[in-house]
Coordinates of C-alpha atoms in Angstrom, one line a residue:
X13 CA -9.6 -36.4 22.7
X14 CA -7.1 -33.5 23.1
X15 CA -5.5 -32.2 19.9
X16 CA -1.8 -32.3 19.4
X17 CA -0.5 -28.9 18.4
X18 CA 3.1 -28.5 17.1
X19 CA 4.7 -25.1 17.6
X20 CA 7.4 -24.8 14.9
X21 CA 10.1 -22.3 15.8
X22 CA 13.7 -21.5 14.8
X23 CA 14.4 -21.5 11.0
X24 CA 17.3 -20.7 8.8
X25 CA 17.5 -16.9 8.9
X26 CA 18.8 -14.1 11.1
X27 CA 15.4 -14.1 12.8
X28 CA 16.0 -17.4 14.6
X29 CA 16.2 -15.8 18.1
X30 CA 13.1 -13.7 17.4
X31 CA 11.2 -16.8 16.4
X32 CA 12.3 -18.6 19.6
X33 CA 11.0 -15.7 21.7
X34 CA 7.7 -15.8 19.9
X35 CA 7.5 -19.5 20.4
X36 CA 7.9 -19.2 24.1
X37 CA 5.0 -16.7 24.2
X38 CA 2.8 -19.0 22.2
X39 CA 3.7 -22.0 24.4
X40 CA 2.9 -20.1 27.6
X41 CA -0.4 -18.8 26.1
X42 CA -1.6 -22.3 25.3
X43 CA -0.6 -24.0 28.6
X44 CA -4.0 -24.0 30.2
X45 CA -6.0 -25.1 27.1
X46 CA -7.2 -28.6 26.2
X47 CA -4.4 -28.9 23.6
X48 CA -1.3 -31.0 24.0
X49 CA 1.4 -28.5 22.9
X50 CA 4.8 -29.6 21.6
X51 CA 7.6 -27.3 20.6
X52 CA 9.7 -28.3 17.5
X53 CA 12.9 -26.5 16.7
X54 CA 14.0 -26.3 13.0
X55 CA 17.6 -25.5 12.1
X56 CA 18.7 -26.5 8.6
X57 CA 17.9 -30.2 8.2
X58 CA 17.6 -30.7 12.0
X59 CA 14.0 -30.9 13.2
X60 CA 13.8 -31.8 16.9
X61 CA 11.0 -31.8 19.4
X62 CA 12.0 -30.4 22.8
X63 CA 10.4 -31.9 25.9
X64 CA 11.6 -31.9 29.5
X65 CA 15.2 -31.2 28.6
X66 CA 15.2 -34.0 26.1
X67 CA 15.2 -33.9 22.3
X68 CA 13.4 -36.2 19.9
X69 CA 14.0 -36.4 16.1
X70 CA 11.0 -35.6 13.9
X71 CA 10.2 -38.2 11.2
X72 CA 9.9 -35.9 8.2
X73 CA 8.2 -38.6 6.1
X74 CA 4.9 -38.1 8.0
X75 CA 5.7 -35.3 10.5
X76 CA 5.5 -37.6 13.5
X77 CA 7.8 -38.2 16.6
X78 CA 8.5 -41.3 18.7
X79 CA 8.6 -40.5 22.4
X80 CA 9.5 -43.5 24.7
X81 CA 8.0 -46.0 22.2
X82 CA 4.8 -44.0 21.5
X83 CA 4.3 -42.4 18.0
X84 CA 2.7 -39.0 18.2
X85 CA 1.0 -37.3 15.2
X86 CA -0.1 -33.7 15.1
X87 CA -3.5 -32.2 14.4
X88 CA -2.1 -28.7 13.5
X89 CA 1.2 -27.0 12.9
X90 CA 1.4 -23.6 14.5
X91 CA 4.2 -22.0 12.5
X92 CA 6.1 -19.2 14.2
X93 CA 9.2 -19.2 12.1
X94 CA 10.0 -15.7 10.8
X95 CA 11.8 -15.9 7.5
X96 CA 12.8 -19.1 5.7
X97 CA 11.4 -21.8 5.7
X98 CA 8.3 -20.7 7.7
X99 CA 7.3 -17.5 6.0
X100 CA 8.1 -18.1 2.4
X101 CA 5.8 -21.0 1.5
X102 CA 8.3 -23.9 1.9
X103 CA 6.8 -25.4 5.1
X104 CA 3.3 -24.7 3.8
X105 CA 4.0 -26.9 0.8
X106 CA 5.4 -29.6 3.0
X107 CA 2.3 -29.7 5.2
X108 CA -0.1 -29.5 2.3
X109 CA 1.6 -32.6 0.8
X110 CA 1.0 -34.4 4.1
X111 CA -2.5 -33.1 4.5
X112 CA -1.7 -31.6 7.9
X113 CA -3.5 -28.3 8.9
X114 CA -1.2 -25.3 9.5
X115 CA -1.9 -21.9 11.0
X116 CA -0.6 -19.5 8.3
X117 CA -1.2 -18.2 4.8
X118 CA -1.0 -20.8 2.0
X119 CA 1.9 -21.6 -0.3
X120 CA 1.3 -18.9 -2.9
X121 CA 0.2 -16.2 -0.5
X122 CA 3.2 -16.8 1.7
X123 CA 5.8 -16.8 -1.1
X124 CA 4.2 -13.7 -2.7
X125 CA 4.1 -11.6 0.4
X126 CA 7.5 -12.7 1.6
X127 CA 8.9 -11.2 -1.7
X128 CA 8.7 -7.4 -1.2
X129 CA 9.2 -6.8 -5.0
X130 CA 6.5 -9.2 -6.0
X131 CA 4.0 -8.0 -3.4
X132 CA 4.5 -4.3 -4.4
X133 CA 4.1 -5.1 -8.1
X134 CA 1.0 -7.2 -7.4
X135 CA -0.8 -4.8 -5.0
X136 CA -0.4 -1.8 -7.4
X137 CA -2.8 -3.7 -9.8
X138 CA -5.5 -3.0 -7.2
X139 CA -4.8 0.8 -7.2
X140 CA -3.2 0.7 -3.7
X141 CA -0.3 3.2 -3.5
X142 CA 3.3 2.0 -2.8
X143 CA 6.6 3.8 -2.4
X144 CA 8.9 4.1 -5.4
X145 CA 11.6 1.4 -5.6
X146 CA 14.5 0.0 -7.6
X147 CA 15.7 -3.6 -7.7
X148 CA 19.4 -4.6 -7.4
X149 CA 20.4 -8.2 -8.0
X150 CA 23.7 -9.7 -6.9
X151 CA 26.5 -10.0 -9.5
X152 CA 24.6 -7.7 -11.8
X153 CA 25.9 -4.1 -12.4
X154 CA 24.0 -1.2 -11.0
X155 CA 24.2 2.6 -11.4
X156 CA 23.8 4.5 -8.1
X157 CA 22.7 7.6 -9.9
X158 CA 19.8 5.7 -11.5
X159 CA 18.8 4.3 -8.1
X160 CA 18.7 7.8 -6.6
X161 CA 16.7 9.1 -9.6
X162 CA 14.1 6.5 -8.8
X163 CA 14.0 6.7 -5.0
X164 CA 15.4 10.1 -4.1
X165 CA 17.3 10.8 -0.9
X166 CA 17.1 9.7 1.8
X167 CA 16.1 6.2 0.8
X168 CA 16.0 2.7 2.4
X169 CA 18.1 -0.2 1.2
X170 CA 16.8 -3.6 2.3
X171 CA 16.9 -7.3 1.5
X172 CA 14.0 -8.3 -0.7
X173 CA 13.2 -11.3 1.4
X174 CA 13.7 -10.8 5.2
X175 CA 12.3 -9.3 8.3
X176 CA 13.0 -7.8 11.7
X177 CA 15.0 -5.0 9.9
X178 CA 18.1 -7.2 9.3
X179 CA 20.3 -5.8 6.6
X180 CA 18.4 -2.5 6.3
X181 CA 20.1 0.9 6.0
X182 CA 18.7 4.4 5.7
X183 CA 20.9 6.1 3.1
X184 CA 21.3 9.8 3.1
X185 CA 24.0 10.3 0.4
X186 CA 24.8 8.6 -2.8
X187 CA 28.2 7.6 -1.7
X188 CA 26.7 5.5 1.1
X189 CA 24.6 3.3 -1.3
X190 CA 27.3 0.7 -2.3
X191 CA 28.0 -0.2 1.4
X192 CA 24.3 -0.4 2.1
X193 CA 23.7 -2.6 -0.8
X194 CA 26.5 -5.0 0.2
X195 CA 25.1 -5.1 3.7
X196 CA 21.7 -6.1 2.3
X197 CA 23.3 -8.8 0.1
X198 CA 24.4 -10.5 3.2
X199 CA 20.7 -11.4 3.8
X200 CA 19.5 -12.0 0.3
X201 CA 20.7 -12.0 -3.4
X202 CA 18.0 -9.4 -4.3
X203 CA 18.0 -6.0 -2.8
X204 CA 15.3 -3.3 -2.8
X205 CA 16.2 0.4 -2.8
X206 CA 13.0 2.1 -1.6
X207 CA 11.8 5.7 -1.5
X208 CA 11.6 7.2 2.0
X209 CA 8.2 8.4 2.8
X210 CA 8.1 10.9 5.7
X211 CA 4.9 10.4 7.6
X212 CA 3.2 8.4 10.3
X213 CA 4.1 4.7 10.5
X214 CA 1.0 2.6 11.1
X215 CA 0.4 -1.2 11.4
X216 CA -2.7 -3.3 11.8
X217 CA -3.0 -6.9 12.8
X218 CA -6.0 -9.1 11.9
X219 CA -7.4 -12.6 11.4
X220 CA -10.4 -13.5 9.3
X221 CA -12.3 -16.7 9.3
X222 CA -15.3 -17.9 7.3
X223 CA -17.6 -16.7 10.0
X224 CA -15.9 -13.6 11.5
X225 CA -13.2 -11.1 11.1
X226 CA -11.1 -9.8 13.9
X227 CA -9.4 -6.5 13.0
X228 CA -7.4 -5.1 15.8
X229 CA -6.7 -1.5 16.7
X230 CA -3.9 0.0 14.6
X231 CA -0.6 0.9 16.2
X232 CA 1.4 4.0 15.6
X233 CA 5.2 3.5 15.7
X234 CA 7.6 6.3 16.7
X235 CA 11.2 5.1 16.6
X236 CA 13.9 6.8 18.6
X237 CA 16.4 5.7 16.0
X238 CA 16.5 6.9 12.4
X239 CA 13.9 4.3 11.6
X240 CA 12.2 1.2 13.1
X241 CA 15.3 -0.9 13.0
X242 CA 16.1 -4.1 15.0
X243 CA 17.2 -2.2 18.1
X244 CA 14.1 -0.1 18.0
X245 CA 11.9 -3.2 17.6
X246 CA 13.4 -5.3 20.3
X247 CA 15.0 -3.0 22.8
X248 CA 12.7 -1.6 25.5
X249 CA 12.4 2.2 25.4
X250 CA 13.8 2.5 21.8
X251 CA 10.4 3.0 20.2
X252 CA 7.0 4.1 21.2
X253 CA 4.4 1.7 20.0
X254 CA 1.1 3.5 20.6
X255 CA -2.0 1.3 20.6
X256 CA -4.6 2.5 19.6
X257 CA -2.8 4.9 17.2
X258 CA -3.2 8.6 17.7
X259 CA -5.2 9.1 14.5
X260 CA -8.7 10.2 13.6
X261 CA -11.6 7.9 13.7
X262 CA -11.9 8.3 9.9
X263 CA -8.3 7.3 9.4
X264 CA -8.6 4.4 11.8
X265 CA -11.6 3.1 9.9
X266 CA -9.7 3.5 6.6
X267 CA -6.7 1.5 8.0
X268 CA -9.0 -1.3 9.1
X269 CA -10.9 -1.4 5.8
X270 CA -7.8 -1.4 3.7
X271 CA -6.2 -4.1 5.9
X272 CA -9.3 -6.3 5.4
X273 CA -9.1 -5.7 1.6
X274 CA -5.4 -6.5 1.4
X275 CA -5.9 -9.7 3.5
X276 CA -8.4 -10.8 0.9
X277 CA -6.3 -9.7 -2.1
X278 CA -3.4 -11.8 -0.9
X279 CA -5.7 -14.6 0.2
X280 CA -4.3 -14.5 3.7
X281 CA -5.0 -16.9 6.5
X282 CA -4.2 -16.9 10.2
X283 CA -3.0 -13.8 12.1
X284 CA -1.1 -11.3 9.9
X285 CA 0.1 -7.7 10.3
X286 CA 0.0 -5.1 7.5
X287 CA 2.3 -2.1 7.6
X288 CA 1.6 1.4 6.2
X289 CA 3.0 4.9 6.0
X290 CA 0.5 7.7 6.1
X291 CA 1.6 10.9 4.4
X292 CA 0.0 13.8 2.5
X293 CA -3.5 12.4 3.3
X294 CA -2.7 9.0 1.7
X295 CA -2.0 5.5 3.1
X296 CA 0.9 3.8 1.4
X297 CA 1.2 0.0 1.6
X298 CA 4.6 -1.2 2.8
X299 CA 4.3 -5.0 3.4
X300 CA 2.4 -7.9 4.8
X301 CA 3.9 -9.9 7.7
X302 CA 2.2 -13.3 7.4
X303 CA 4.0 -14.5 10.6
X304 CA 4.3 -11.4 12.8
X305 CA 6.3 -11.4 16.0
X306 CA 4.5 -12.8 19.0
X307 CA 7.1 -12.1 21.7
X308 CA 6.5 -10.0 24.8
X309 CA 7.9 -7.0 22.8
X310 CA 5.8 -7.6 19.7
X311 CA 3.0 -5.4 18.4
X312 CA 0.2 -7.8 17.6
X313 CA -0.2 -9.1 21.1
X314 CA -0.5 -5.4 22.2
X315 CA -3.2 -4.9 19.6
X316 CA -5.1 -8.1 20.6
X317 CA -5.2 -6.9 24.2
X318 CA -6.4 -3.4 23.1
X319 CA -9.2 -5.1 21.2
X320 CA -10.3 -6.8 24.4
X321 CA -9.1 -10.3 23.6
X322 CA -6.4 -12.5 24.9
X323 CA -3.6 -14.0 22.8
X324 CA -4.9 -17.4 23.8
X325 CA -8.3 -16.7 22.3
X326 CA -6.9 -15.6 19.0
X327 CA -4.5 -18.6 18.8
X328 CA -7.4 -20.9 19.4
X329 CA -9.3 -19.1 16.6
X330 CA -6.3 -19.6 14.2
X331 CA -5.8 -23.2 15.1
X332 CA -9.4 -24.2 14.9
X333 CA -9.9 -22.3 11.6
X334 CA -6.8 -24.1 10.1
X335 CA -8.2 -27.5 11.1
X336 CA -11.7 -26.7 9.8
X337 CA -10.4 -25.3 6.5
X338 CA -8.2 -28.3 6.0
X339 CA -11.2 -30.7 6.6
X340 CA -13.3 -28.7 4.1
X341 CA -10.8 -28.4 1.4
X342 CA -9.3 -31.9 1.8
X343 CA -5.8 -30.5 1.0

């Protein structure tokens, strides 16, 4: 019997349109498989399945849907919601409560990696270098000179929880800090002022199962803007994403080994992407993207092709691994 796969898209953050683009790519990639694929759009408390220009309300009590008198249950949730509630552990907790397999990291791993401050503090316990940073919280006083003392100039100011470079500013002078912080507060109540590391921006996608690990070739990112911002990420021609990266075999091996180690440290599952800056002979950990973009403009699909796989193959690996793990763990 064919398995029913729910692609969950949308969400409650500025990344809603990015998620919708990713969902279309996943839907197209799974068309000629044995799966029955359904797209479900989340927006606030509205959860609706879209099918043939019709919408059907999801029953959140058991994550089912009634279509023309027939109740459909799902064998796996393929979560492609960037930001809340898909990337921060909220949906993961919901599906674990219902004992429904899902394609991403678990509750703790998702919530930890989504929080840039927590993930940086955690990873340093494993002797993995990170850039210097300072935390600013909404409605609490801060001293711009103290921030600069910690981060130097230029520095980045970004929301603690968020993605796709929404709310990020590269700050060159101290008098620009306040406006940058207020901009970041529009996305989150906690803000990170982060040291700027001048070097090579690298990122590595991977998925590990019980039987095999798939570590894709790393990508070198060269933005034509001041940094890899939203425009550079999603506008054709605004950044060079070079896969495989123009780095030595030794450094490529180091990136892959470190990515595998970090995947295990955070107890990741599914397809993730890990970002680095390479400078002065050292790899600095930046962040883990537990639900990386999967649109036509996204990096991981490029890496998958460079590794000699198709996106469909890797999605099947993620789905089947989620189902198998769920059966084993009985969660």
